[in-house]
Coordinates of C-alpha atoms in Angstrom, one line a residue:
M16 CA -0.2 -0.5 0.2
A17 CA 2.6 3.0 -0.8
W18 CA 2.9 6.3 -0.1
R19 CA 1.2 8.1 -2.4
G20 CA 3.3 11.7 -3.1
A21 CA 2.8 13.7 -6.0
G22 CA 3.5 12.3 -9.3
G23 CA 3.1 8.5 -7.7
S24 CA 0.4 6.2 -8.9
A25 CA -3.4 7.5 -7.1
A26 CA -3.9 4.2 -5.9
P27 CA -1.5 1.0 -5.7
I28 CA -2.1 -3.2 -5.4
G29 CA -1.5 -4.3 -1.8
R30 CA -3.7 -5.9 0.5
R31 CA -6.3 -4.4 2.8
G32 CA -6.3 -0.8 3.7
G33 CA -5.7 2.2 1.4
E34 CA -3.8 5.0 3.7
G35 CA -4.9 3.6 7.0
A36 CA -3.7 5.0 10.7
G37 CA -4.0 2.0 12.6
P38 CA -1.5 -1.2 13.3
S39 CA -1.2 -3.3 10.1
W40 CA -2.2 -6.1 12.5
A41 CA -4.2 -4.1 14.5
G42 CA -5.0 -7.8 10.7
G43 CA -1.9 -9.4 9.4
T44 CA -0.8 -9.9 9.2
R45 CA -4.2 -8.6 9.0
S46 CA -5.3 -5.1 9.2
G47 CA -5.5 -1.8 12.1
L48 CA -6.7 -1.1 15.3
G49 CA -8.5 2.2 14.1
G50 CA -7.5 6.2 13.5
L51 CA -5.3 7.5 14.6
G52 CA -6.0 10.7 12.8
E53 CA -4.2 11.9 10.0
A54 CA -0.8 12.1 12.5
R55 CA 0.3 8.9 10.0
P56 CA -1.3 6.8 7.1
G57 CA -1.0 3.2 7.9
G58 CA -1.9 0.3 6.3
D59 CA -2.9 -3.3 7.7
R60 CA -1.0 -6.7 8.4
G61 CA -0.9 -7.9 7.9
L62 CA -1.7 -10.0 5.0
R63 CA -2.7 -6.2 3.5
R64 CA -5.4 -5.0 2.3
P65 CA -5.6 -2.5 -0.6
P66 CA -6.5 1.0 -1.3
A67 CA -9.9 2.7 -2.4
E68 CA -8.5 4.0 -5.2
N69 CA -8.6 1.6 -8.5
A70 CA -6.8 4.1 -10.3
M71 CA -4.2 4.0 -13.0
P72 CA -0.5 5.3 -12.8
A73 CA -0.8 9.3 -13.0
H74 CA 1.1 11.1 -15.6
K75 CA 1.0 14.4 -17.3
E76 CA 1.4 14.8 -20.6
K77 CA 5.9 14.9 -21.6
N78 CA 7.8 12.2 -22.9
S79 CA 8.6 9.2 -20.5
E80 CA 12.1 10.6 -19.9
E81 CA 11.0 14.0 -18.8
R82 CA 8.1 12.9 -16.9
N83 CA 9.8 10.3 -14.6
H84 CA 12.7 13.0 -14.1
K85 CA 9.6 15.4 -13.4
N86 CA 8.1 12.8 -11.1
I87 CA 11.2 11.7 -9.0
Q88 CA 12.0 15.4 -8.5
N89 CA 8.2 16.3 -7.4
D90 CA 8.1 13.1 -5.2
T91 CA 11.3 14.8 -3.5
Q92 CA 9.7 17.9 -2.8
A93 CA 6.5 15.5 -1.9
S94 CA 8.0 13.1 0.6
Q95 CA 9.4 16.6 2.8
V96 CA 5.4 16.8 3.8
Q97 CA 3.4 13.6 2.9
W98 CA 5.3 10.5 2.8
G99 CA 5.4 7.9 5.4
R100 CA 3.7 9.0 9.4
A101 CA 3.6 12.4 11.2
W102 CA 6.1 15.1 11.7
E103 CA 3.9 16.7 14.5
V104 CA 1.4 15.0 17.0
D105 CA -2.3 16.1 18.0
W106 CA -4.0 15.6 20.4
F107 CA -5.5 13.0 19.6
S108 CA -3.5 11.2 17.8
L109 CA -1.5 11.1 21.3
A110 CA -4.2 9.9 23.1
S111 CA -4.5 7.5 20.1
I112 CA -1.6 5.9 20.8
L113 CA -1.7 6.0 24.9
F114 CA -4.6 4.0 24.9
L115 CA -3.3 1.3 22.8
L116 CA 0.2 1.6 24.3
M117 CA -1.8 0.4 27.7
F118 CA -4.8 -1.7 26.4
A119 CA -4.0 -3.6 23.3
P120 CA -1.6 -5.9 25.3
L121 CA -4.1 -6.2 28.2
T122 CA -7.0 -6.9 25.4
V123 CA -4.7 -9.9 24.0
Y124 CA -4.3 -10.9 28.1
Y125 CA -7.7 -10.9 28.2
F126 CA -8.9 -13.3 25.6
I127 CA -5.8 -15.7 25.8
M128 CA -7.0 -15.8 29.8
S129 CA -10.5 -16.4 29.4
C130 CA -10.4 -18.9 27.5
D131 CA -7.6 -20.9 30.2
Q132 CA -10.1 -19.7 33.1
Y133 CA -13.1 -19.6 31.8
Q134 CA -13.4 -21.5 28.7
C135 CA -14.3 -18.8 25.8
S136 CA -16.6 -16.2 28.4
L137 CA -15.7 -13.0 27.8
T138 CA -18.5 -11.9 30.1
D139 CA -17.8 -14.4 33.1
P140 CA -14.5 -12.7 34.3
L141 CA -16.2 -9.3 34.8
I142 CA -18.8 -10.7 36.3
D143 CA -16.6 -12.3 39.1
L144 CA -14.3 -9.0 39.3
L145 CA -17.3 -6.9 40.1
M146 CA -19.8 -9.7 42.2
G147 CA -16.4 -9.3 44.7
N148 CA -15.5 -13.8 43.8
K149 CA -12.6 -12.5 42.8
H150 CA -10.0 -10.3 42.7
L151 CA -7.1 -9.9 39.7
S152 CA -4.9 -11.1 41.9
D153 CA -6.4 -14.7 42.2
I154 CA -6.6 -14.5 37.9
W155 CA -3.0 -13.1 37.5
N156 CA -1.9 -16.5 39.9
K157 CA -3.8 -18.8 37.7
T158 CA -2.2 -17.6 34.6
P159 CA 0.5 -19.6 33.3
T160 CA 4.0 -18.2 33.7
L161 CA 7.3 -18.4 31.4
T162 CA 9.5 -20.9 31.7
Y163 CA 12.3 -22.2 30.3
T164 CA 10.8 -25.0 27.9
A165 CA 8.3 -21.9 26.3
A166 CA 12.0 -19.7 26.1
G167 CA 13.1 -22.7 24.1
I168 CA 10.7 -23.3 21.7
Y169 CA 10.3 -19.6 20.8
T170 CA 14.0 -18.9 20.9
I171 CA 15.0 -21.9 18.3
W172 CA 11.3 -21.2 16.3
V173 CA 12.2 -17.3 15.6
A174 CA 16.0 -18.4 14.8
F175 CA 14.5 -20.6 12.6
Q176 CA 12.7 -18.6 10.6
V177 CA 15.5 -15.6 10.3
I178 CA 18.0 -18.5 8.5
L179 CA 15.3 -19.6 6.2
Y180 CA 14.2 -16.0 5.7
M181 CA 18.6 -14.9 5.3
F182 CA 20.3 -18.0 4.2
V183 CA 18.4 -19.9 2.0
P184 CA 17.5 -18.2 -1.0
D185 CA 14.3 -18.3 -2.8
F186 CA 14.2 -21.7 -5.1
C187 CA 10.4 -22.1 -5.6
H188 CA 9.9 -19.6 -8.5
K189 CA 12.3 -21.9 -10.4
F190 CA 9.4 -24.4 -10.5
L191 CA 6.3 -22.8 -10.0
P192 CA 5.0 -21.1 -13.0
G193 CA 3.6 -17.7 -12.2
Y194 CA 5.1 -17.3 -9.0
V195 CA 7.5 -14.8 -8.6
G196 CA 9.8 -14.9 -6.3
G197 CA 13.8 -14.3 -5.9
V198 CA 15.8 -10.8 -5.6
Q199 CA 13.0 -8.5 -6.1
E200 CA 12.8 -4.2 -5.6
G201 CA 10.8 -2.1 -3.6
A202 CA 9.6 1.0 -4.6
V203 CA 11.7 4.2 -4.8
T204 CA 11.8 6.0 -0.4
P205 CA 11.0 8.9 0.0
A206 CA 15.0 9.5 0.4
G207 CA 15.8 7.9 -3.3
V208 CA 17.0 4.6 -2.4
V209 CA 15.4 1.7 -3.9
N210 CA 16.0 -1.2 -1.8
K211 CA 15.9 -5.5 -2.9
Y212 CA 14.4 -7.7 -0.8
E213 CA 14.5 -11.8 -1.5
I214 CA 11.3 -13.3 -1.6
N215 CA 11.8 -16.2 -0.2
G216 CA 8.1 -16.6 2.1
L217 CA 6.6 -19.1 0.5
Q218 CA 9.2 -21.4 0.9
A219 CA 10.0 -21.0 4.2
W220 CA 6.0 -21.5 5.0
I221 CA 7.0 -24.5 3.0
I222 CA 9.9 -26.0 4.4
T223 CA 8.2 -25.1 8.0
H224 CA 5.4 -27.5 7.0
V225 CA 7.2 -30.3 5.9
L226 CA 9.5 -30.6 8.9
W227 CA 5.7 -30.0 11.0
F228 CA 4.8 -32.6 9.1
A229 CA 7.7 -35.5 8.6
N230 CA 7.8 -34.8 12.5
A231 CA 4.1 -35.5 13.7
Y232 CA 3.9 -38.4 11.3
Y233 CA 7.4 -40.2 11.6
F234 CA 10.5 -38.2 13.7
H235 CA 8.1 -37.8 17.1
W236 CA 10.7 -35.2 18.2
F237 CA 7.6 -33.2 19.9
S238 CA 4.1 -33.3 20.3
P239 CA 2.4 -31.8 17.3
T240 CA 0.5 -30.0 20.4
I241 CA 3.3 -27.9 21.6
I242 CA 2.3 -25.1 20.7
F243 CA -1.0 -24.9 22.4
D244 CA 0.2 -26.7 25.6
N245 CA 2.6 -23.7 26.5
W246 CA 0.7 -21.0 24.2
I247 CA 0.1 -18.8 27.2
P248 CA 4.4 -19.3 28.2
L249 CA 4.7 -18.3 24.8
L250 CA 2.5 -15.1 24.9
W251 CA 4.9 -13.7 27.8
C252 CA 7.8 -15.0 25.5
A253 CA 6.6 -13.3 21.8
N254 CA 5.7 -10.0 24.5
I255 CA 9.5 -9.5 25.3
L256 CA 10.3 -9.9 21.4
G257 CA 8.1 -7.6 20.4
Y258 CA 9.3 -4.9 22.9
V259 CA 12.8 -5.7 22.4
V260 CA 12.6 -5.4 18.9
S261 CA 10.6 -2.2 19.1
T262 CA 12.8 -0.6 21.1
F263 CA 16.1 -1.1 19.4
A264 CA 14.5 0.3 16.6
M265 CA 13.8 3.1 17.9
I266 CA 17.5 3.5 20.0
K267 CA 18.9 2.5 16.0
G268 CA 16.7 5.3 14.5
Y269 CA 18.6 7.6 16.8
F270 CA 22.0 6.7 16.9
F271 CA 22.3 4.4 13.4
P272 CA 19.5 4.5 11.0
T273 CA 19.8 2.8 8.1
N274 CA 19.0 6.0 6.2
A275 CA 19.3 9.4 8.1
K276 CA 17.6 10.8 5.1
D277 CA 14.3 8.2 5.7
C278 CA 13.6 8.8 9.5
K279 CA 11.3 11.7 11.3
F280 CA 11.2 12.6 14.4
T281 CA 8.2 14.4 16.7
G282 CA 10.6 14.8 19.8
N283 CA 7.3 13.0 21.4
F284 CA 8.9 9.5 22.9
F285 CA 5.3 7.7 22.5
Y286 CA 4.7 8.6 19.3
D287 CA 7.8 7.9 17.7
Y288 CA 8.1 4.9 19.8
M289 CA 4.8 3.6 19.2
M290 CA 4.4 4.3 15.0
G291 CA 8.4 4.2 14.5
I292 CA 11.1 6.9 13.7
E293 CA 13.0 4.5 10.1
F294 CA 11.4 3.9 7.1
N295 CA 13.6 1.0 6.4
P296 CA 15.4 -0.2 9.3
R297 CA 17.8 -3.3 8.1
I298 CA 20.7 -4.9 9.1
G299 CA 23.0 -5.6 7.2
K300 CA 22.3 -5.6 3.0
W301 CA 19.5 -8.5 3.3
F302 CA 17.9 -8.4 7.0
D303 CA 14.8 -6.4 6.3
F304 CA 12.9 -5.2 10.5
K305 CA 9.8 -4.9 8.3
L306 CA 9.4 -7.9 5.6
F307 CA 10.8 -10.0 8.0
F308 CA 8.6 -9.0 11.0
N309 CA 5.7 -8.2 8.7
G310 CA 5.4 -11.6 7.3
R311 CA 7.6 -13.7 9.6
P312 CA 7.2 -15.3 12.1
G313 CA 4.0 -14.8 12.6
I314 CA 2.4 -15.7 9.5
V315 CA 4.1 -18.6 8.6
A316 CA 3.4 -19.7 12.6
W317 CA -0.4 -18.8 11.8
T318 CA -1.0 -21.8 9.9
L319 CA 1.0 -23.9 12.4
I320 CA -1.0 -22.6 15.1
N321 CA -4.0 -23.8 13.5
L322 CA -2.8 -27.5 13.4
S323 CA -1.7 -27.5 16.9
Y324 CA -4.7 -26.6 17.8
A325 CA -6.5 -29.1 15.7
A326 CA -3.8 -31.8 17.1
K327 CA -5.1 -30.9 20.8
Q328 CA -8.7 -30.8 19.8
Q329 CA -7.9 -35.6 18.6
E330 CA -6.4 -35.4 21.7
L331 CA -9.1 -34.4 23.7
Y332 CA -12.7 -35.4 21.8
G333 CA -10.9 -38.0 19.5
Q334 CA -11.6 -36.4 16.7
V335 CA -11.1 -33.3 14.6
T336 CA -14.7 -31.6 13.6
N337 CA -15.7 -30.2 10.3
S338 CA -15.4 -26.8 11.7
M339 CA -11.9 -27.0 12.8
I340 CA -11.0 -28.4 9.5
L341 CA -13.1 -25.6 8.0
V342 CA -11.2 -22.9 9.8
N343 CA -7.8 -24.6 8.9
V344 CA -8.3 -24.4 5.1
L345 CA -9.7 -21.1 5.1
Q346 CA -7.0 -19.7 6.6
G347 CA -4.7 -21.2 5.4
I348 CA -5.9 -20.9 1.5
Y349 CA -5.7 -16.7 3.2
V350 CA -1.6 -16.7 3.8
L351 CA -0.6 -19.0 1.0
D352 CA -2.4 -16.4 -1.1
F353 CA -0.3 -13.9 1.0
F354 CA 3.2 -15.6 0.3
W355 CA 2.0 -16.3 -3.3
N356 CA 2.0 -12.5 -4.0
E357 CA 4.9 -11.7 -1.2
A358 CA 6.7 -9.4 -4.4
W359 CA 3.7 -7.6 -4.4
Y360 CA 3.9 -6.5 -0.6
L361 CA 6.3 -5.3 -1.5
K362 CA 4.3 -2.0 -3.7
T363 CA 1.5 -2.2 -0.3
I364 CA 2.0 0.7 2.5
D365 CA 3.1 -1.7 4.7
I366 CA 6.1 -1.6 3.2
C367 CA 6.5 1.7 1.3
H368 CA 4.5 4.4 3.9
D369 CA 4.7 2.5 7.1
H370 CA 7.9 3.3 9.9
F371 CA 9.0 0.4 12.2
G372 CA 8.1 0.8 15.3
W373 CA 5.9 -0.4 18.3
Y374 CA 2.9 -0.8 15.6
L375 CA 4.8 -3.6 13.6
G376 CA 7.0 -5.2 15.6
W377 CA 5.0 -6.0 18.8
G378 CA 2.2 -6.2 16.5
D379 CA 3.2 -8.5 14.2
C380 CA 4.7 -10.6 17.0
V381 CA 2.0 -10.7 19.5
W382 CA -1.7 -9.0 18.2
L383 CA -1.9 -11.3 14.9
P384 CA -0.8 -14.5 16.1
Y385 CA -2.9 -14.5 19.6
L386 CA -6.0 -12.6 18.1
Y387 CA -6.2 -14.0 15.0
T388 CA -6.9 -17.8 15.7
L389 CA -8.8 -17.1 18.2
Q390 CA -11.5 -19.8 16.0
G391 CA -9.2 -22.9 16.2
L392 CA -8.4 -22.2 19.9
Y393 CA -12.5 -21.8 20.9
L394 CA -12.9 -24.9 19.1
V395 CA -10.3 -26.9 21.3
Y396 CA -12.8 -25.3 24.0
H397 CA -16.1 -25.9 22.6
P398 CA -15.3 -28.6 19.4
V399 CA -19.0 -28.0 17.4
Q400 CA -19.5 -30.7 14.8
L401 CA -21.8 -28.7 11.6
S402 CA -24.4 -30.5 10.0
T403 CA -23.2 -31.2 6.3
A404 CA -25.5 -28.5 5.0
S405 CA -23.7 -26.0 7.7
A406 CA -20.2 -27.6 6.7
I407 CA -21.2 -26.0 2.3
G408 CA -22.2 -23.6 3.2
V409 CA -19.4 -21.8 5.5
L410 CA -17.0 -23.5 3.2
M411 CA -18.8 -21.8 -0.1
L412 CA -18.9 -18.7 1.7
G413 CA -15.2 -18.5 2.4
L414 CA -14.8 -19.3 -1.1
I415 CA -16.3 -17.0 -3.0
G416 CA -15.5 -14.4 -0.2
Y417 CA -12.1 -14.7 -1.0
Y418 CA -12.3 -14.8 -5.1
I419 CA -14.0 -11.6 -5.5
F420 CA -11.0 -10.5 -2.7
R421 CA -8.6 -11.8 -5.1
M422 CA -10.3 -10.6 -8.3
T423 CA -11.0 -7.7 -7.3
N424 CA -7.7 -6.7 -6.8
H425 CA -6.7 -9.2 -9.9
Q426 CA -8.5 -6.6 -11.8
K427 CA -7.1 -3.4 -10.5
D428 CA -4.0 -4.6 -10.9
L429 CA -4.8 -5.0 -15.0
F430 CA -6.3 -2.1 -15.5
R431 CA -3.4 0.1 -13.7
R432 CA -0.6 -2.4 -15.4
T433 CA -2.3 -2.2 -19.3
N434 CA -3.2 1.5 -18.7
G435 CA -7.1 0.2 -19.9
N436 CA -5.8 -1.8 -22.5
C437 CA -7.9 -5.3 -21.7
R438 CA -10.8 -6.2 -21.1
I439 CA -13.0 -6.6 -17.8
W440 CA -15.8 -9.6 -18.3
G441 CA -15.4 -9.6 -21.8
K442 CA -15.3 -6.0 -22.8
K443 CA -13.3 -2.7 -22.5
P444 CA -13.3 -1.3 -19.5
E445 CA -14.8 2.1 -18.4
Y446 CA -13.2 4.7 -16.5
I447 CA -13.5 8.5 -15.0
E448 CA -10.5 10.1 -16.0
C449 CA -9.8 12.2 -13.2
S450 CA -6.9 14.9 -12.6
Y451 CA -5.0 16.7 -8.9
M452 CA -2.0 18.8 -8.7
S453 CA 1.2 18.0 -7.0
V454 CA 2.6 20.9 -5.0
D455 CA 4.6 21.9 -7.5
G456 CA 1.5 22.8 -9.4
T457 CA 2.1 20.4 -11.8
K458 CA -1.1 18.8 -13.0
Y459 CA -1.5 15.3 -13.2
Y460 CA -3.8 12.3 -14.7
S461 CA -5.6 9.5 -13.1
K462 CA -7.9 6.8 -14.5
L463 CA -10.9 5.0 -11.7
M464 CA -12.0 2.2 -13.3
I465 CA -16.0 1.8 -13.4
S466 CA -16.1 -2.1 -14.7
G467 CA -16.0 -5.5 -13.1
F468 CA -16.7 -5.8 -9.6
W469 CA -15.6 -2.2 -8.9
G470 CA -18.5 -0.6 -10.7
W471 CA -20.6 -2.3 -8.3
A472 CA -19.0 -1.2 -4.9
R473 CA -15.7 1.4 -4.5
H474 CA -14.5 -1.1 -2.0
F475 CA -15.5 -4.2 -2.9
N476 CA -12.3 -6.2 -1.9
Y477 CA -13.5 -5.2 1.4
T478 CA -16.6 -7.2 0.8
G479 CA -15.2 -10.3 -0.2
D480 CA -12.9 -10.0 2.6
L481 CA -15.8 -9.1 4.9
M482 CA -17.1 -12.2 4.0
G483 CA -14.4 -14.6 3.9
S484 CA -13.7 -12.9 8.0
L485 CA -17.0 -14.1 8.6
A486 CA -16.8 -17.8 7.3
Y487 CA -14.5 -17.9 9.5
C488 CA -16.7 -17.0 12.3
L489 CA -19.8 -19.0 11.5
A490 CA -17.2 -22.0 11.8
C491 CA -17.7 -21.9 15.7
G492 CA -21.1 -21.8 15.9
F493 CA -23.1 -19.3 18.3
E494 CA -22.5 -19.8 21.8
H495 CA -20.1 -17.6 22.4
I496 CA -19.1 -14.3 21.1
L497 CA -15.3 -14.7 21.6
P498 CA -14.9 -16.1 18.2
Y499 CA -16.7 -13.2 16.0
F500 CA -13.9 -10.5 17.5
Y501 CA -13.1 -11.1 14.3
I502 CA -15.7 -9.8 12.4
I503 CA -16.4 -7.4 14.3
Y504 CA -13.1 -5.7 14.4
M505 CA -12.6 -6.6 10.8
T506 CA -16.1 -4.5 9.9
I507 CA -15.1 -1.8 12.5
L508 CA -11.6 -1.6 10.8
L509 CA -13.2 -1.1 7.1
T510 CA -15.6 0.9 7.2
H511 CA -14.3 3.8 9.5
R512 CA -10.9 2.9 7.2
C513 CA -13.9 3.5 3.7
I514 CA -15.0 6.6 4.7
R515 CA -11.1 7.5 5.4
D516 CA -10.3 6.9 2.2
E517 CA -12.4 8.6 0.8
H518 CA -12.3 11.9 2.8
R519 CA -8.4 11.8 0.7
C520 CA -9.5 10.9 -2.4
F521 CA -11.8 14.2 -2.4
S522 CA -9.5 16.3 -1.3
K523 CA -7.3 14.8 -4.0
Y524 CA -9.8 15.0 -7.1
G525 CA -12.2 16.7 -6.0
K526 CA -15.7 17.6 -8.1
D527 CA -14.2 14.5 -10.4
W528 CA -14.4 11.9 -6.9
K529 CA -18.0 13.5 -6.7
L530 CA -18.3 12.5 -10.7
Y531 CA -16.9 8.6 -9.6
T532 CA -19.3 8.1 -6.7
A533 CA -22.1 9.1 -9.0
A534 CA -21.0 6.6 -11.4
V535 CA -20.3 4.3 -8.4
P536 CA -22.4 5.4 -5.4
Y537 CA -21.9 2.5 -3.2
R538 CA -19.3 1.5 -0.9
L539 CA -19.1 -2.2 0.3
I540 CA -22.5 -3.8 -0.8
P541 CA -24.6 -3.2 -3.4
G542 CA -27.7 -1.2 -3.1
V543 CA -27.1 -1.1 0.6
F544 CA -24.2 0.6 1.4

């Protein structure tokens, strides 16, 4: 989800999110935690969502060489005020950040504790406390503590992912048709740097899971339930890593940044700590903090965590329910989609706009693996065996949601790559040409497609995403609200993101944006909203 400097494309192709204001995890791998005002454009996560705009790359009427040179100059000027997060902090942004720093870790703890001590009831702990049946100390004293076993597991896990990331060049692109891996270039940073990345996430995921199944069925080095059995002690390990890497990133930004011109300082400790100082912090040539922590170790672990939940269900009840299988399959598709498109992820806001701070460092270590896997955790405590009709319905909802999500993005990508010289649903796409002015007064033009899914709703990719998210939750039945946290959270997040994105687009395109919204009047659900 790339930053929108003057002369850049009107909207990048990415996963999940436009210029948001919340942490990318708060989505993953997937989405932000809500708005922090206009202080910082942000991403989402996680697995990331694309922006609202489905525009062509902006252009002006000059020859290619002169245009490119001018665009670089414009980007440099615009980046002084537009790129990354804020130079200054308003009171609302600061209050939001303090709130998240205090309550996001407590939220994760509360959800996990409620499953461990209250069979996944979110209300019973509060009732016990309000009625005086228990004190906070009683709940805390029953919480498993950090153990040497968990510390060893987590250390080995992170070290193994570092090895796969740093020292095993990608080979998947050599034999998988259509897959883009190996060394790839990212977008130009505000300082004019083009970073190179070793795209090998799919390979890391495959190697990790081959070893997991080899252990489960042949080597038996450890139990497949090892993650669930150490889930709360591992939470403390994840928190330690999240805070250590966030603190290190802040210190690095002050004293030995990778590129001083790609740093932003507000003078406010809390804002700089959470939102990050460095744009692309690196150690050496290849270890990129953002790509590693956004994509590994949390997202690689996502499917392993679900597999461990399934193994625990088998151990406890002698079977794996069809609801658990659905959660594993649907979320597995989502994770694989992320890694298949990892090269394309380099052009998303997460890499091209976000700085690296606590919201990525802690969020990708803790929020993503612990709250995006709540459905599987819930099903360990409350196994649900769906009827055949219900299981098929949930599966179809998830697959159709994924199809809409992927095809909507594909249509936008095709439209932009071909300058509109393509066919969408069998015919040449229609569009509205828009113009906007850069900071130096240069006029640029973009095209907003109104064909295909983009003619149905202005954010129909979000609609597909929400359908998939709902499918995860419906697989868990209706006994508790805990597994529905994800769809509630995503609905609030994406609705807010729609409104925020459109406000920015209106500010950018003015009357042309009004023409576009008149042609495509609905945001998410045709005929409704």
